[in-house]
Coordinates of C-alpha atoms in Angstrom, one line a residue:
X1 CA 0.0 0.0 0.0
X2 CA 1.6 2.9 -1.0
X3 CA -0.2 5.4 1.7
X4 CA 0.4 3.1 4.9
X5 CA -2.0 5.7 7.0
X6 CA -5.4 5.3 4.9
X7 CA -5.3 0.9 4.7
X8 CA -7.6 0.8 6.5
X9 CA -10.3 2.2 4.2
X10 CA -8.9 0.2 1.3
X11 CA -9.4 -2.9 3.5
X12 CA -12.9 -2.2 4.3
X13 CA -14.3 -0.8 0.6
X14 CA -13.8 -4.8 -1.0
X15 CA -17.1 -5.3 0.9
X16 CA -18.5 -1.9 1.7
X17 CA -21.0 -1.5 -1.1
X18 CA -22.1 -5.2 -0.1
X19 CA -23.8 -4.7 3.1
X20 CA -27.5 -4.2 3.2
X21 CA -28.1 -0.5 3.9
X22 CA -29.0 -0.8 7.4
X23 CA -25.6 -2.5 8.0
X24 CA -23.5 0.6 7.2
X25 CA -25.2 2.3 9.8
X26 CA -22.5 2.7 12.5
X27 CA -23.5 3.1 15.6
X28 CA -22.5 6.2 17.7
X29 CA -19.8 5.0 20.5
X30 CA -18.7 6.4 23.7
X31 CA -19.4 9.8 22.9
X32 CA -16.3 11.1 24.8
X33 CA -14.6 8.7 21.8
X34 CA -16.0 9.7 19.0
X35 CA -13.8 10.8 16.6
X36 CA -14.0 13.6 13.5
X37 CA -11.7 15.5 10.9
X38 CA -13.3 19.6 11.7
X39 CA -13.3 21.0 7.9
X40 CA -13.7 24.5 8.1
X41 CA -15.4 26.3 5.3
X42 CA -14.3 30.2 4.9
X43 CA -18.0 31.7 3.6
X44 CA -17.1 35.5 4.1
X45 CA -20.4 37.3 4.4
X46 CA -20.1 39.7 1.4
X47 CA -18.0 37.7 -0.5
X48 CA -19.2 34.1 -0.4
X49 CA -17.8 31.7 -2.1
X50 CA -18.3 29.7 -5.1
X51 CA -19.8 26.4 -3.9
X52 CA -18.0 24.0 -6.5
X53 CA -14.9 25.4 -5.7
X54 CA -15.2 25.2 -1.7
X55 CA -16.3 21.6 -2.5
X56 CA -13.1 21.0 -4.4
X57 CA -10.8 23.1 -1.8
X58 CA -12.6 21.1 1.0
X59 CA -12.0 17.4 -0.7
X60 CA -8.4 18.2 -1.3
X61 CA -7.6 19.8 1.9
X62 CA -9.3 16.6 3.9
X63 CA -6.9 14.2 1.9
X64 CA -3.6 16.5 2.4
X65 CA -3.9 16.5 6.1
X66 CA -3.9 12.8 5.8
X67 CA -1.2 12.8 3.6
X68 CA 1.3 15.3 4.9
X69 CA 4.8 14.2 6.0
X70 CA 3.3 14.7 9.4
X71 CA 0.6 12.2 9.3
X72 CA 3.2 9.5 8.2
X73 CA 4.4 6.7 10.8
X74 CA 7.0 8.9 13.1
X75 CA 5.8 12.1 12.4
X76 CA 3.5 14.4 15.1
X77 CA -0.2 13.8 13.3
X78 CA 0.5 10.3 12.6
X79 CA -1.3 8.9 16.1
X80 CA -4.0 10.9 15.5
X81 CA -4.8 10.6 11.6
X82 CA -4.3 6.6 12.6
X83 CA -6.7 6.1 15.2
X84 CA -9.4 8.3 13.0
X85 CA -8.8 6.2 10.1
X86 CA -9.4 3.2 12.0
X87 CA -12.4 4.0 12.8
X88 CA -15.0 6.0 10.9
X89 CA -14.0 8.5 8.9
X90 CA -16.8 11.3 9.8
X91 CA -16.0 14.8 9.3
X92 CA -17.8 17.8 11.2
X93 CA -17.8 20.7 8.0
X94 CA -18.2 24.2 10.3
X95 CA -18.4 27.4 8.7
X96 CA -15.8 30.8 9.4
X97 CA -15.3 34.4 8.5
X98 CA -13.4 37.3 9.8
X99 CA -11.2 36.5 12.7
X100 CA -12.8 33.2 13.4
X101 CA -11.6 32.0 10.5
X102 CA -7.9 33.5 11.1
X103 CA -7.8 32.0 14.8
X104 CA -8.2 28.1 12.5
X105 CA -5.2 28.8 10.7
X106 CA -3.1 28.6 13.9
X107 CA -4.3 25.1 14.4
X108 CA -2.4 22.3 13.4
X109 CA -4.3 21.5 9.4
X110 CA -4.2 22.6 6.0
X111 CA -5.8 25.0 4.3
X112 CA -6.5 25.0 0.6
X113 CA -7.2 27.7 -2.2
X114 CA -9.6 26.7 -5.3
X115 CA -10.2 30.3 -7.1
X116 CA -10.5 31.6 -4.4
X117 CA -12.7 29.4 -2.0
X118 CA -10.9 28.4 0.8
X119 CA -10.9 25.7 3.6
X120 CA -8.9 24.1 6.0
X121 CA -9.0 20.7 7.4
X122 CA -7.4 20.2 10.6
X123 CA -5.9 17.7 12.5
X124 CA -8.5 14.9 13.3
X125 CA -9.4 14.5 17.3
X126 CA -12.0 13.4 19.6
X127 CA -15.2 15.4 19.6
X128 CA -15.1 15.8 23.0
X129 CA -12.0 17.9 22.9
X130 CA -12.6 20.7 20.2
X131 CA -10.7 23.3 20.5
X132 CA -12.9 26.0 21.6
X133 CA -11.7 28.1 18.2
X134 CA -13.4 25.4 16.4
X135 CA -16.6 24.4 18.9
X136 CA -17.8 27.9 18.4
X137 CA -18.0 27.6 14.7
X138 CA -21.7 27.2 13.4
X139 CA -22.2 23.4 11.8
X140 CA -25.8 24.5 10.1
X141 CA -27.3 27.8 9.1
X142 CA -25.6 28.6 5.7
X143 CA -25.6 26.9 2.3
X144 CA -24.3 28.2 -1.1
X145 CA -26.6 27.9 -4.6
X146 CA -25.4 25.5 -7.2
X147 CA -23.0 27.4 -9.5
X148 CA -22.4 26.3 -13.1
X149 CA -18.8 25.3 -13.0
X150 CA -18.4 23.9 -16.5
X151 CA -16.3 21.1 -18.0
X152 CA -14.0 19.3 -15.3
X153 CA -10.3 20.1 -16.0
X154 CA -8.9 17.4 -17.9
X155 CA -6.5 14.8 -15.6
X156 CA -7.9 15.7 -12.7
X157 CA -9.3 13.0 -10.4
X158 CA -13.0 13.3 -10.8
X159 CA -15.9 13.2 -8.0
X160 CA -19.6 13.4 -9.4
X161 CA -22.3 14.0 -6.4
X162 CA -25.3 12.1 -6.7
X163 CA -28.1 13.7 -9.0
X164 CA -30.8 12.2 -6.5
X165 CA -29.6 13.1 -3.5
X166 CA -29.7 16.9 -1.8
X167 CA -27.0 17.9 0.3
X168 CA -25.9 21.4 2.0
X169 CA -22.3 22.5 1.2
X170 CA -21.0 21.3 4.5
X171 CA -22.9 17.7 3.8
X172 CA -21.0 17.6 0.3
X173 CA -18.0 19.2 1.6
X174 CA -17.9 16.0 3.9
X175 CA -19.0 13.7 1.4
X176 CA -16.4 14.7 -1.2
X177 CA -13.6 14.4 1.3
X178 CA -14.5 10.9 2.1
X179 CA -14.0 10.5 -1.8
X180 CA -10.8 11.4 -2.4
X181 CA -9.5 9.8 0.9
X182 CA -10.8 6.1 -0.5
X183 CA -9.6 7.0 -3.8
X184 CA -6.0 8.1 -2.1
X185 CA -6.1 4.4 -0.5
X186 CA -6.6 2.7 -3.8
X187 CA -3.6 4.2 -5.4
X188 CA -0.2 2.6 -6.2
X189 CA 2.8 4.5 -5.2
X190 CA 2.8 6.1 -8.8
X191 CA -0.2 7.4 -8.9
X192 CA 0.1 8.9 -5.8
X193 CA 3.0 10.6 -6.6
X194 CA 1.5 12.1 -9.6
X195 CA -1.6 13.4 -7.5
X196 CA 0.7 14.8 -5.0
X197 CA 2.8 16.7 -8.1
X198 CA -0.8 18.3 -8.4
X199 CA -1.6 19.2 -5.1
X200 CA -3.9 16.6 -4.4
X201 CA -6.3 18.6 -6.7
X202 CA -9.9 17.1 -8.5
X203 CA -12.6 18.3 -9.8
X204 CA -16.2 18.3 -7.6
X205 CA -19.4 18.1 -10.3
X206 CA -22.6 17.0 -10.1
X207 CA -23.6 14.1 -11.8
X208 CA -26.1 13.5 -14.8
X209 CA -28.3 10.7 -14.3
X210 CA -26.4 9.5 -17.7
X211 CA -22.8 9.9 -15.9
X212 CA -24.4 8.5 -12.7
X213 CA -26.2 5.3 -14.4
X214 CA -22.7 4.6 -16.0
X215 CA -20.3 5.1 -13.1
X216 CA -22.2 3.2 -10.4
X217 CA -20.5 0.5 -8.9
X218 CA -22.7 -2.8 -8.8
X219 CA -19.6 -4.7 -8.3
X220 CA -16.8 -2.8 -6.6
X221 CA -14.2 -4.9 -7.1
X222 CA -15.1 -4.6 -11.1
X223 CA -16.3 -0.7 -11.0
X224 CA -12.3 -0.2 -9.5
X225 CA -10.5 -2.8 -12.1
X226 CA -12.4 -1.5 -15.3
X227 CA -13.1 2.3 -14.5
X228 CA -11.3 3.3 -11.7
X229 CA -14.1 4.5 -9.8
X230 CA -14.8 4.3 -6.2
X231 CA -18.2 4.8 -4.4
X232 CA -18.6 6.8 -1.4
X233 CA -21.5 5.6 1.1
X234 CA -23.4 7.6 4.0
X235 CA -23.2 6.0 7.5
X236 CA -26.8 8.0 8.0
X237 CA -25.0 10.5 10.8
X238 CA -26.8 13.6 9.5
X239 CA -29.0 14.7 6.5
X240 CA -29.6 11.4 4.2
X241 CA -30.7 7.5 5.0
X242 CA -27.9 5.2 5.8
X243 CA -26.5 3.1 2.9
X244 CA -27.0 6.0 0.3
X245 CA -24.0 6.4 -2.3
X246 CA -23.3 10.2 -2.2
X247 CA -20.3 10.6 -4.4
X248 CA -18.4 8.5 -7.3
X249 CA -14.9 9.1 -7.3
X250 CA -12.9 8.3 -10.8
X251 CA -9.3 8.0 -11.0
X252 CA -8.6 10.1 -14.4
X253 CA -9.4 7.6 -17.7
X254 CA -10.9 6.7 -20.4
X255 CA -14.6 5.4 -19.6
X256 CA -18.5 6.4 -20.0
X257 CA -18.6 8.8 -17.2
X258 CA -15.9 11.1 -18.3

């Protein structure tokens, strides 16, 4: 495995998509260990953001953290990136402006630029122990209106949200970060190293239903080997039923959906 830190998902997606739906709903643990990656979305109040550009700032900054030096085995993130992974991968998205969003950037994370849309991912942790510049953010309250992004940059990992399915921004910023995370963990060391040459950078659209239809892995195993595609599906935390596929994630190539 060429990113030692995520295994863990690429262990568990074989049978994933397999379970019954009511299967993949975890079950909330200890809730002084419950575990989540904060991504925090900059949405300035007279300047808000693009919202397929946040999406695409937010899925890359979720995969960075996980695969900065720091985050590797001997480094200072890597105990806390590896127990998160372990587990279940949820992420919290909050929202930020003005000084709250400048205290975040003294936390230990990464922040990402995509034309201007930015967010920051930081460090994974237990719920429990927020840091109170982050526990103070609001989860809920905002959203941004669909935008009309055009064609996805060509060589670009690709993640299509599902036409079906409604999400807020910080739903999909979530979703799109769990995307690119699995797709990171399916990657040989060649591949990785040409996404990292990029800056970990893809492209967030929303599916058509022909793109969608196409994509949709049936077979996992197959959807991987033949298309390069990876499906990401909701644990049922917030917003949408457990079991429901919320992004497709396509390693750049040939095939229907592209």
């Amino acid at each position: 495995m060429s990113a030692p830190v995520l295994a863990p998902l690429a262990a568990r997606y074989a049978t994933w998509l397999g379970l019954p739906a009511e299967q993949t709903s975890v079950p909330e643990a200890d809730p002084g260990q419950v575990r989540a990656m904060p991504v925090v979305l900059r949405m300035e109040r007279g300047e808000p953001p693009a919202r397929t550009a946040l999406l695409e700032a937010a899925a890359t900054a979720a995969l960075a953290v996980c695969l900065d030096e720091r985050a590797q085995e001997g480094g200072d993130w890597h105990d806390a990136v590896s127990a998160w992974v372990a587990g279940h991968i949820r992420k919290v998205a909050r929202r930020a402006r003005g000084a709250h969003w400048r205290a975040v950037q003294d936390l230990p994370g990464v922040t990402i630029d995509v034309a201007g849309a930015e967010a920051r991912a930081l460090l994974p942790g237990r719920v429990a122990e927020l840091p109170k510049e982050v526990a103070r953010l609001q989860i809920s309250g905002s959203d941004l209106p669909a935008d009309e992004p055009g064609p996805a940059q060509e060589g670009l990992p690709l993640l299509l949200l599902n036409p079906d399915v409604t999400m807020t921004v910080g739903k999909a910023a979530a979703q799109v970060g769990h995307g690119t995370m699995l797709l990171a963990a399916l990657l040989d060391t060649e591949e990785l190293a040409a996404w990292q040459r990029l800056g970990y950078r893809c492209a967030v659209r929303t599916a058509t239903p022909r793109q969608w239809a196409a994509l949709y892995p049936a077979d996992p195993a197959q959807a991987w080997r033949e298309r390069r595609v990876v499906a990401v599906r909701d644990a049922g935390f917030t917003e949408i039923a457990p079991g429901t596929v919320t992004v497709l994630a396509q390693w750049p190539c040939a095939g229907p959906g592209r």
